[in-house]
Amino acid sequence: MRAIFSGILFIFSIYFTIKGFEYDYVNHSGQVGPGFFPLWIGILLVVFTGIAFFKDLKVVLKEKVSFRKPIHLNSILLLLAATFLFIALLNVLGAVIAMVLYVFAVLLILNRERLILNTIISVTVPMGTYLLLDVWLNAGFPTGIFGF
Amino acid sequence: MDIIENLLMGFSVAVSPINLLFLTIGAFVGMIVGIIPGFGPTAGIAILLSLTFSMDPVTAVIMLAGIYYGSMYGGTITSILINTPGESATVASTFDGYPLAKKGRVGPALVMQAVASFVGGTIGVILIAGFAPTFAKVARSFGPPEFFLLIAIGLLALIVVMGDNKINGAISALLGLAISLVGVDVITGTQRFTYGNPELINGIYFLPVAIGLFGLGELFYSIYQGQHKEGNREEISFKKKGEFWPSKKEWSESKGTFARGSFLGFFIGMLPGAGATVASLLSYSLEKKVSKVSEKFGKGHMPGLVAPETANNAASAGAMIPLLTLGIPGSGATAVLLGAFLMWGLQPGPLMMSQEPEFAWGLISSMYLGNIILILVNIFAIPLFIKIMRVPYKLLVPVILILCTVGTFSLHGSMVETWIMLAFGVIGFFMKLYDFSPAAVVLALVLGPMAENALRQTLITTEGSFLIFVQRPVSLILTIVILVMLIIPFIKFIKGLFNKNINEDKAA
């Protein structure tokens, strides 16, 4: 997994550096241009992520590290999916309904056994957040198709 | 005399009923944030910043200062009771804090950590009041070359303190700098890395990145470690009726530690990049070295708890010096604070002490008041915080998630920023998992535009010549510092290679 992460960083660094070439290194008046920083940061990123990637790759090849699924990976993936859906539906359902459903979903992932407690928290936490941020602090929560 | 007058003026700003109320709320909320495993001052300020938007800037910043200090205090409670530091700056507090609790000295350990935090924080604030004006005066003579070099030192220091993971530290800082380049180039007006998206023209705002890295990232990491499963905490019970106050012997043993920890912590905190974690660890090892009973350390010796606690709180105060006088944050938490200042149109830097004295001294005084409030809250509300600590982590998860997502949306009502926060939550999880530095990303993201502007202004005045960095006396000193910081790890690396070859030859 580590090598995959450093590999992704390495590929990103190469892309960032190539993209950096699109901007002028020196501008029309001979001064340092908008491409100066992107290029140098990109080059340094390629160097450092390259070192990290090849170091990690060496470990994988030498020790034949096999991929072990982390124990709580499912919980993390489900939480991530719930958060993704929550953000996607924020403008559609409106903040209040989306928050209630989101908190309920999160508790269903982590605390499946206690449905009554989950239901109470699913209503009180979003309501508290709504009253604090939207009513008191005028945060401007999205209203969605239901108008609230 | 000036200092006392300025401090009195600061108190006149800070001591209004509304400011005191929000300072207390900030300190209280900060304590709760500190108790949550993995969440420290940076996460606390980043996540809760959205709560301060509709406030008066002075009140808002005073509340944030309360959160900053409160989370430092709160992080230690879990270090003592469940051997789990709230964040890295309280790791050293577990060395003797937890053994003390195991020996049945829970009450005295909790009281002593509160007193140590108070002493460290108070001495730190007094030193800020003494040093900040002098620093600001010196900094007024700095031009773009000096600012660029100072920022470079700040970022390099952050990499140097990463220990064995310097490469990861460098990658983290460079990633932050890369993200900071998104948006319109202020000098030529060229759009960089915006892909035609109008929401990216002003660049990637640092706060969604910070909330993602420190809020969501930490949360995912805690779940990865199984924090949400009950029964994995070996908590030591706290009985209020038992021994509560430290003994006379414990007070007298820790007398010198209070002073040493505070001064060491403050001066280390002033150094960019070093911060409270390094200060607490160094203070612990210093105390162990000077102690006549060093064998008692690690087995529940009170000075072993006092040393890191005074140091980490004094370091938090010390970190305010570069922020207030140079406008250059030295840690993740002060980077987020800087972002908050800028959001309210306040530009920390050499001129702030003279142009915005009410704000600057109000903030310094509020830090002092924050310490007083925190020691009271700490001693009298310990049972309450222990109850909060017992709330299962899995029930805190939805609260944190809601605050992260809805809090980010509330910043500018932007869905793009909310998605950015989620993306950095995932990146933050992997960074934490593989020993990268989320603090370096945030710090570089905040410092990046300043560094680029300072360098380009410098090169415009010199017509592209880098010689200015060795021609001005202050620049020359700073350049030498940078070279030393670069050369020492390189020499160590070569030495390591050399030793490795010798060992391999011997083995052969």
XYZ file of C-alpha atoms in Angstrom:
656
model
C 0.000 0.000 0.000
C 2.828 2.355 0.930
C 4.492 1.899 -2.439
C 1.163 2.549 -4.189
C 0.738 5.837 -2.283
C 4.290 6.990 -3.004
C 3.848 5.851 -6.624
C 0.739 8.019 -6.977
C 2.664 10.959 -5.490
C 5.499 10.327 -7.955
C 3.125 10.295 -10.942
C 1.430 13.453 -9.667
C 4.843 15.135 -9.353
C 5.753 14.273 -12.950
C 2.400 15.598 -14.178
C 2.793 18.768 -12.085
C 6.274 19.402 -13.509
C 5.157 18.861 -17.119
C 2.231 21.223 -16.510
C 4.706 23.725 -15.005
C 6.426 23.975 -18.395
C 3.222 25.518 -19.817
C 3.811 28.755 -17.909
C 6.473 31.315 -18.817
C 9.681 30.820 -16.858
C 10.705 34.391 -17.676
C 8.102 37.042 -18.532
C 8.259 39.549 -21.424
C 10.256 42.088 -19.378
C 12.925 39.556 -18.521
C 11.762 39.059 -14.934
C 10.985 35.773 -13.204
C 7.692 34.586 -14.691
C 4.678 32.598 -13.445
C 6.381 29.335 -14.424
C 9.455 29.779 -12.219
C 8.004 28.415 -8.985
C 5.893 25.619 -10.526
C 8.914 24.307 -12.403
C 11.326 24.281 -9.469
C 8.768 22.912 -7.025
C 7.851 20.281 -9.608
C 11.477 19.243 -10.140
C 12.089 18.961 -6.383
C 8.852 17.005 -5.993
C 9.898 14.571 -8.723
C 13.289 14.085 -7.037
C 11.919 13.497 -3.524
C 8.832 11.461 -4.471
C 11.074 9.465 -6.851
C 13.466 8.616 -4.006
C 10.539 7.680 -1.719
C 8.847 5.582 -4.416
C 11.940 3.610 -5.373
C 12.801 3.067 -1.693
C 9.322 1.673 -1.038
C 9.404 -0.377 -4.231
C 12.748 -1.892 -3.171
C 11.206 -2.960 0.141
C 8.238 -4.537 -1.642
C 10.474 -6.448 -4.087
C 13.029 -7.480 -1.458
C 10.699 -8.541 1.323
C 7.820 -9.566 -0.916
C 5.368 -7.604 1.245
C 1.919 -9.001 0.638
C -1.139 -6.807 0.844
C -2.980 -7.387 4.098
C -6.398 -5.879 4.365
C -6.517 -3.597 7.419
C -9.064 -4.751 10.006
C -11.203 -1.626 9.941
C -10.874 -0.814 6.232
C -14.559 -1.596 5.606
C -15.667 0.946 8.214
C -13.424 3.612 6.661
C -14.670 2.872 3.140
C -18.311 2.950 4.236
C -17.769 6.241 6.094
C -16.070 7.663 3.037
C -18.965 6.575 0.823
C -21.492 8.065 3.271
C -19.570 11.367 3.356
C -19.364 11.373 -0.456
C -23.130 10.860 -0.745
C -23.806 13.458 1.954
C -21.845 16.149 0.105
C -23.430 15.134 -3.213
C -26.951 15.326 -1.759
C -26.421 18.455 0.364
C -27.860 20.787 -2.276
C -30.571 18.324 -3.356
C -32.084 17.335 -0.009
C -31.121 20.454 1.906
C -28.717 20.544 4.854
C -31.167 19.488 7.580
C -32.483 16.303 5.951
C -29.063 15.406 4.519
C -27.475 15.788 7.971
C -30.119 13.616 9.665
C -29.662 10.848 7.082
C -25.870 11.184 7.161
C -25.583 10.945 10.955
C -27.963 7.973 10.955
C -25.880 6.261 8.246
C -22.623 6.918 10.127
C -24.073 5.481 13.329
C -25.448 2.497 11.436
C -21.886 1.788 10.277
C -20.276 2.195 13.702
C -22.993 1.525 16.272
C -25.434 -0.877 14.627
C -26.720 -2.417 17.866
C -28.387 0.629 19.415
C -31.006 1.873 16.984
C -32.992 4.010 19.438
C -29.896 5.856 20.636
C -28.788 6.262 17.010
C -32.150 7.760 16.073
C -32.017 10.239 18.964
C -28.456 11.322 18.019
C -29.419 11.504 14.330
C -32.023 14.116 15.169
C -30.312 16.052 17.984
C -26.820 16.484 16.429
C -28.102 17.893 13.087
C -30.641 20.082 14.899
C -27.952 21.411 17.229
C -25.644 22.075 14.271
C -28.457 23.772 12.343
C -29.429 26.010 15.260
C -25.809 26.901 16.032
C -24.426 27.458 12.544
C -27.424 28.446 10.462
C -29.855 30.145 12.840
C -27.372 31.739 15.242
C -24.313 32.274 13.034
C -26.085 32.750 9.664
C -23.936 30.176 7.881
C -26.393 29.919 4.949
C -27.085 26.191 4.763
C -28.438 24.910 1.418
C -32.213 24.450 1.441
C -32.758 21.782 -1.255
C -35.971 20.645 -2.941
C -38.028 20.641 0.260
C -37.338 24.309 0.898
C -35.559 23.873 4.264
C 7.100 50.433 31.485
C 5.783 50.355 27.936
C 5.091 46.670 28.283
C 2.943 47.169 31.386
C 1.047 50.018 29.716
C 0.513 47.914 26.613
C -0.589 44.915 28.638
C -3.048 47.106 30.586
C -4.413 48.377 27.288
C -4.680 44.761 26.125
C -6.591 43.833 29.279
C -8.965 46.746 28.726
C -9.742 45.235 25.302
C -9.912 41.613 26.438
C -11.804 42.121 29.696
C -15.242 42.798 28.322
C -18.058 40.482 29.389
C -18.564 39.213 25.838
C -14.852 38.547 25.273
C -14.522 36.773 28.611
C -17.576 34.664 27.786
C -16.169 33.568 24.428
C -12.716 33.056 25.892
C -14.263 30.702 28.450
C -16.310 28.934 25.760
C -13.172 28.643 23.592
C -11.104 27.260 26.472
C -13.844 24.798 27.373
C -14.422 23.626 23.800
C -10.652 23.461 23.269
C -10.327 21.180 26.296
C -12.970 18.863 24.825
C -11.193 18.849 21.432
C -7.911 18.082 23.195
C -9.474 15.077 24.898
C -10.520 13.510 21.572
C -7.690 11.193 20.504
C -5.649 12.541 17.619
C -7.189 16.003 17.746
C -4.978 18.858 18.854
C -4.893 22.652 18.518
C -4.620 22.658 14.722
C -7.667 20.448 14.223
C -9.554 22.342 16.938
C -8.972 25.774 15.422
C -9.539 24.590 11.831
C -12.797 22.781 12.559
C -14.227 25.400 14.897
C -13.182 28.469 12.909
C -16.537 28.534 11.143
C -18.229 29.167 14.505
C -16.517 32.541 14.779
C -17.510 34.036 11.419
C -20.255 36.335 12.566
C -18.278 37.566 15.571
C -16.316 40.742 16.050
C -12.705 39.962 14.926
C -11.178 40.652 18.353
C -13.731 38.421 20.113
C -13.289 35.730 17.459
C -9.505 35.695 17.729
C -9.716 35.675 21.532
C -12.008 32.643 21.327
C -9.605 30.916 18.924
C -6.732 31.626 21.324
C -8.851 29.960 24.031
C -9.326 26.907 21.788
C -5.570 26.879 21.028
C -4.624 26.835 24.703
C -7.546 24.675 25.841
C -6.689 21.856 23.476
C -3.112 21.845 24.765
C -4.455 21.446 28.309
C -7.036 18.833 27.327
C -4.580 16.618 25.444
C -2.802 15.761 28.668
C -5.831 14.356 30.491
C -5.961 11.365 28.134
C -2.153 11.015 28.378
C -2.451 10.564 32.133
C -5.611 8.491 32.328
C -5.476 6.173 29.327
C -1.843 6.467 28.242
C -3.090 7.918 24.929
C -1.795 11.381 24.089
C -4.447 13.690 22.658
C -1.805 14.838 20.180
C 1.946 14.664 19.587
C 2.812 17.541 21.959
C 1.513 15.526 24.910
C 3.344 12.289 24.073
C 6.073 13.092 26.614
C 3.387 13.609 29.263
C 2.536 9.893 29.114
C 6.094 8.938 30.190
C 5.453 9.796 33.828
C 1.814 10.879 33.771
C 0.416 7.401 33.197
C 2.743 5.659 35.699
C 1.735 8.309 38.261
C -1.928 7.501 37.633
C -1.183 3.772 37.920
C 0.429 4.442 41.294
C -2.875 5.914 42.484
C -1.785 9.554 42.063
C -4.451 10.446 39.472
C -5.711 13.551 41.279
C -2.253 15.017 42.011
C -1.093 14.264 38.442
C -4.108 16.025 36.911
C -3.769 19.025 39.243
C -0.020 19.241 38.647
C -0.419 19.108 34.854
C -2.924 21.957 35.104
C -0.573 24.004 37.281
C 2.397 23.183 35.018
C 0.409 24.210 31.931
C -0.610 27.407 33.710
C 2.946 28.275 34.745
C 4.325 27.455 31.270
C 1.597 29.422 29.547
C 1.877 32.392 31.916
C 5.663 32.656 31.692
C 5.270 32.283 27.925
C 2.793 35.164 27.751
C 5.027 37.389 29.908
C 7.957 36.600 27.608
C 5.809 37.384 24.540
C 5.000 40.774 26.039
C 8.715 41.350 26.600
C 10.058 40.051 23.307
C 7.370 40.794 20.742
C 7.910 44.584 20.546
C 11.702 44.140 20.186
C 11.251 41.498 17.514
C 8.755 43.689 15.693
C 11.221 46.596 15.782
C 14.003 44.445 14.304
C 11.640 42.935 11.747
C 10.680 46.394 10.475
C 14.085 46.634 8.796
C 13.448 43.375 6.896
C 12.786 43.534 3.184
C 11.524 40.892 0.708
C 14.883 39.002 0.621
C 14.907 38.547 4.406
C 11.254 37.506 4.427
C 11.860 34.947 1.714
C 14.819 33.502 3.631
C 12.856 33.421 6.906
C 10.031 31.517 5.229
C 12.578 29.114 3.732
C 14.063 28.579 7.215
C 10.589 27.916 8.625
C 9.877 25.263 6.034
C 13.333 23.712 6.293
C 13.058 23.558 10.086
C 9.812 21.667 9.734
C 11.589 19.110 7.555
C 14.642 18.885 9.838
C 12.494 18.031 12.904
C 10.931 15.130 10.995
C 13.901 12.992 12.141
C 14.287 9.873 10.023
C 11.467 10.917 7.728
C 13.078 14.011 6.229
C 12.177 12.935 2.700
C 8.526 12.611 3.692
C 8.760 16.017 5.385
C 10.205 17.559 2.213
C 7.480 15.939 0.075
C 4.792 17.252 2.452
C 6.143 20.820 2.333
C 6.546 20.683 -1.456
C 2.987 19.394 -1.856
C 1.763 22.361 0.193
C 3.792 24.734 -1.997
C 2.429 23.056 -5.148
C -1.167 23.491 -3.959
C -0.444 27.125 -3.102
C 0.359 27.783 -6.776
C -3.219 27.110 -7.906
C -4.962 30.332 -8.944
C -4.069 33.614 -10.562
C -0.425 34.698 -10.471
C -0.649 38.106 -8.773
C 2.215 39.641 -10.740
C 1.321 38.670 -14.326
C -2.348 37.667 -13.985
C -1.704 34.240 -15.525
C -4.058 31.479 -14.370
C -2.161 28.458 -13.070
C -3.623 24.955 -12.539
C -7.214 26.290 -12.533
C -8.464 24.157 -15.473
C -10.957 26.888 -16.304
C -12.807 26.482 -13.006
C -13.827 29.937 -11.733
C -13.838 28.684 -8.127
C -10.104 27.976 -8.402
C -9.134 31.429 -9.721
C -8.557 32.715 -6.187
C -6.542 29.625 -5.363
C -7.190 26.739 -2.991
C -8.176 28.165 0.355
C -6.058 26.644 3.125
C -8.895 25.981 5.562
C -10.685 23.155 3.676
C -7.252 21.577 3.252
C -6.511 21.927 6.990
C -9.957 20.611 8.011
C -9.534 17.679 5.628
C -6.006 16.797 6.750
C -6.438 17.361 10.475
C -10.147 16.646 10.893
C -11.216 13.915 8.472
C -7.712 12.464 8.048
C -7.213 12.080 11.811
C -10.703 10.631 12.193
C -10.155 8.006 9.488
C -6.806 7.154 11.064
C -8.370 6.746 14.517
C -10.972 4.399 13.042
C -8.223 2.530 11.198
C -6.611 1.969 14.596
C -9.877 0.661 15.991
C -10.529 3.619 18.272
C -14.278 3.231 17.649
C -14.320 -0.245 19.139
C -15.084 -0.105 22.829
C -13.004 -1.824 25.446
C -9.605 -0.887 24.059
C -8.935 1.752 26.684
C -7.243 0.765 29.875
C -8.603 3.675 31.839
C -7.552 4.422 35.358
C -10.450 5.519 37.516
C -10.468 8.911 39.138
C -11.965 9.352 42.562
C -12.441 12.932 43.650
C -12.647 11.984 47.292
C -9.216 10.377 47.327
C -5.943 12.283 47.328
C -6.503 15.272 45.096
C -3.719 17.778 45.713
C -0.032 17.068 45.076
C 2.080 16.515 48.194
C 4.571 19.048 49.570
C 7.395 16.786 48.380
C 6.016 16.774 44.832
C 5.770 20.568 44.817
C 9.320 21.024 46.057
C 10.720 18.384 43.662
C 9.176 20.250 40.730
C 10.184 23.827 41.689
C 13.116 24.131 39.308
C 11.327 22.118 36.627
C 8.602 24.751 36.307
C 11.168 27.433 35.427
C 13.441 25.306 33.224
C 10.533 23.808 31.264
C 8.892 27.185 30.713
C 11.958 29.027 29.447
C 13.200 26.128 27.308
C 9.710 25.617 25.892
C 9.264 29.276 25.037
C 12.547 29.635 23.182
C 12.083 26.370 21.283
C 8.521 27.391 20.440
C 9.860 30.607 18.909
C 11.917 28.650 16.403
C 9.892 28.044 13.294
C 9.024 24.420 12.745
C 10.194 23.132 16.127
C 6.992 23.642 18.122
C 5.461 22.144 21.227
C 6.291 18.490 20.489
C 10.043 19.059 20.231
C 9.918 21.406 23.249
C 8.156 18.854 25.454
C 10.517 16.023 24.501
C 13.625 18.174 24.978
C 12.367 19.502 28.294
C 11.753 15.941 29.510
C 15.268 14.818 28.561
C 16.819 17.977 30.045
C 15.012 17.353 33.338
C 16.118 13.740 33.366
C 19.715 14.846 32.789
C 19.817 17.471 35.542
C 17.920 15.335 38.050
C 19.792 13.612 40.876
C 17.222 10.818 40.781
C 17.057 10.249 37.035
C 16.272 6.553 37.596
C 12.835 7.593 38.909
C 11.860 9.063 35.528
C 9.420 6.939 33.594
C 8.176 5.310 36.796
C 5.805 8.026 37.937
C 8.027 10.950 38.990
C 6.219 14.292 39.202
C 8.955 16.454 37.544
C 8.723 14.040 34.587
C 5.181 15.261 34.046
C 5.820 18.903 34.919
C 8.727 19.243 32.440
C 6.826 18.438 29.213
C 3.672 20.196 30.390
C 5.349 23.520 31.157
C 7.348 23.275 27.938
C 4.503 22.501 25.547
C 2.368 25.348 26.853
C 5.265 27.811 26.895
C 6.105 26.700 23.342
C 2.550 27.492 22.224
C 3.138 31.013 23.524
C 6.593 31.192 21.924
C 5.122 30.198 18.554
C 3.070 33.393 18.645
C 6.244 35.535 18.378
C 7.089 34.814 14.717
C 3.378 34.934 13.912
C 2.705 38.310 15.510
C 5.966 40.049 14.672
C 6.863 38.604 11.276
C 3.528 37.280 10.068
C 5.261 33.933 9.593
C 3.658 30.987 11.379
C 5.972 28.333 12.766
C 3.479 25.500 13.258
C 0.304 24.043 11.805
C -1.828 25.632 14.533
C -0.344 29.112 14.099
C -0.687 28.736 10.307
C -4.417 28.227 10.764
C -4.483 31.183 13.182
C -2.729 33.315 10.551
C -5.370 32.303 8.030
C -8.021 33.391 10.512
C -6.301 36.768 11.036
C -6.134 37.359 7.284
C -9.791 36.419 6.946
C -10.686 39.310 9.246
C -8.417 41.670 7.360
C -5.710 41.662 10.039
C -2.191 41.360 8.665
C 0.236 40.116 11.320
C 3.762 41.371 10.788
C 6.270 43.965 11.959
C 3.743 46.797 11.727
C 0.911 45.087 13.561
C 2.195 45.889 17.054
C 2.201 49.604 16.191
C -0.742 49.821 13.768
C -3.163 47.425 15.491
C -2.055 47.675 19.128
C -5.537 46.967 20.539
C -5.720 43.737 18.611
C -2.130 42.598 19.243
C -2.099 43.377 22.954
C -5.705 42.281 23.388
C -4.698 38.897 22.013
C -1.625 38.664 24.262
C -3.665 39.657 27.336
C -6.404 37.209 26.429
C -3.817 34.439 26.357
C -2.945 35.358 29.931
C -6.618 35.412 30.922
C -7.083 32.145 29.049
C -4.487 30.551 31.303
C -6.295 31.719 34.423
C -9.637 30.452 33.131
C -8.086 27.172 32.043
C -6.498 26.391 35.393
C -9.849 27.009 37.091
C -11.733 24.949 34.498
C -9.065 22.269 34.715
C -9.054 21.814 38.441
C -12.752 22.204 39.097
C -14.126 20.512 35.996
C -11.784 17.510 35.819
C -14.599 15.070 36.716
C -16.734 16.560 33.930
C -13.984 16.158 31.318
C -13.418 12.606 32.441
C -17.119 11.962 31.831
C -16.776 13.478 28.343
C -13.742 11.278 27.790
C -15.895 8.245 28.538
C -18.313 9.044 25.691
C -17.573 6.249 23.196
C -15.526 7.449 20.259
C -18.031 6.004 17.787
C -20.645 8.469 19.076
C -18.252 11.388 18.625
C -17.543 10.416 15.006
C -20.812 11.837 13.536
C -20.303 15.109 15.454
C -16.774 15.509 14.081
C -17.864 14.542 10.564
C -20.760 17.011 10.576
C -18.551 19.813 11.908
C -15.914 19.093 9.238
C -18.289 18.914 6.260
C -20.893 21.511 7.167
C -18.196 23.730 8.719
C -16.268 23.701 5.436
C -19.396 24.445 3.425
C -20.203 27.366 5.734
C -16.845 29.026 4.969
C -17.916 30.354 1.558
C -20.991 28.244 0.730
C -18.809 26.428 -1.785
C -19.351 22.814 -2.843
C -15.914 22.775 -4.515
C -14.280 23.563 -1.160
C -16.320 20.813 0.504
C -15.080 18.307 -2.097
C -11.527 19.587 -1.614
C -11.920 18.961 2.137
C -13.051 15.382 1.486
C -10.160 14.750 -0.921
C -7.661 16.038 1.639
C -9.340 13.896 4.292
C -8.345 10.829 2.271
C -4.865 12.231 1.558
C -4.488 13.130 5.261
C -5.320 9.557 6.269
C -2.556 8.166 4.063
C -0.135 10.882 5.162
C -0.723 9.973 8.798
C -0.490 6.259 7.991
C 2.835 6.601 6.185
C 4.527 9.250 8.405
C 4.154 12.302 6.214
C 3.546 15.696 7.812
C 0.075 17.239 7.352
C 1.319 20.271 9.347
C 4.033 20.879 6.729
C 1.403 20.813 3.954
C -0.748 23.440 5.688
C 2.216 25.584 6.670
C 3.639 25.500 3.138
C 0.213 26.228 1.668
C -0.063 29.359 3.825
C 3.571 30.396 3.363
C 3.795 29.512 -0.353
C 2.260 32.683 -1.816
C 4.265 34.825 0.645
C 7.492 33.058 -0.365
C 6.784 33.390 -4.072
C 5.882 37.072 -3.841
C 8.894 37.856 -1.632
C 11.290 36.060 -3.989
C 9.850 37.616 -7.117
C 9.862 41.112 -5.583
C 13.489 40.527 -4.620
C 14.451 39.414 -8.104
C 12.604 42.328 -9.707
C 14.644 44.814 -7.644
C 17.915 43.010 -8.373
C 17.086 42.397 -12.035
C 17.302 38.651 -11.563
C 20.460 38.514 -9.454
C 20.531 36.200 -6.411
C 23.597 38.003 -5.006
C 21.395 40.150 -2.768
C 21.009 37.137 -0.465
C 24.660 37.445 0.535
C 25.101 41.203 0.212
C 22.797 42.378 3.014
C 24.040 41.494 6.538
C 20.783 39.972 7.817
C 20.261 38.113 4.525
C 23.796 36.768 4.727
C 23.228 35.404 8.253
C 19.936 33.822 7.200
C 21.562 32.326 4.079
C 24.292 30.810 6.255
C 21.614 29.346 8.570
C 19.892 27.774 5.562
C 23.172 26.354 4.261
C 23.960 24.854 7.675
C 20.470 23.351 7.849
C 20.998 21.805 4.419
C 24.578 20.666 4.929
C 24.244 18.980 8.350
C 21.730 16.317 7.251
C 23.806 15.746 4.104
C 26.984 15.199 6.162
C 25.051 12.850 8.467
C 23.808 10.932 5.421
C 27.345 10.568 3.992
C 28.653 9.579 7.449
C 25.897 6.971 7.711
C 26.832 5.539 4.321
C 30.520 5.499 5.301
C 29.789 3.712 8.609
C 27.548 1.229 6.806
C 30.359 0.380 4.351
C 32.858 -0.083 7.208
C 30.419 -2.391 9.040
C 29.795 -4.380 5.872
C 33.577 -4.723 5.293
C 34.024 -5.906 8.885
C 31.208 -8.401 8.506
C 32.778 -9.726 5.308
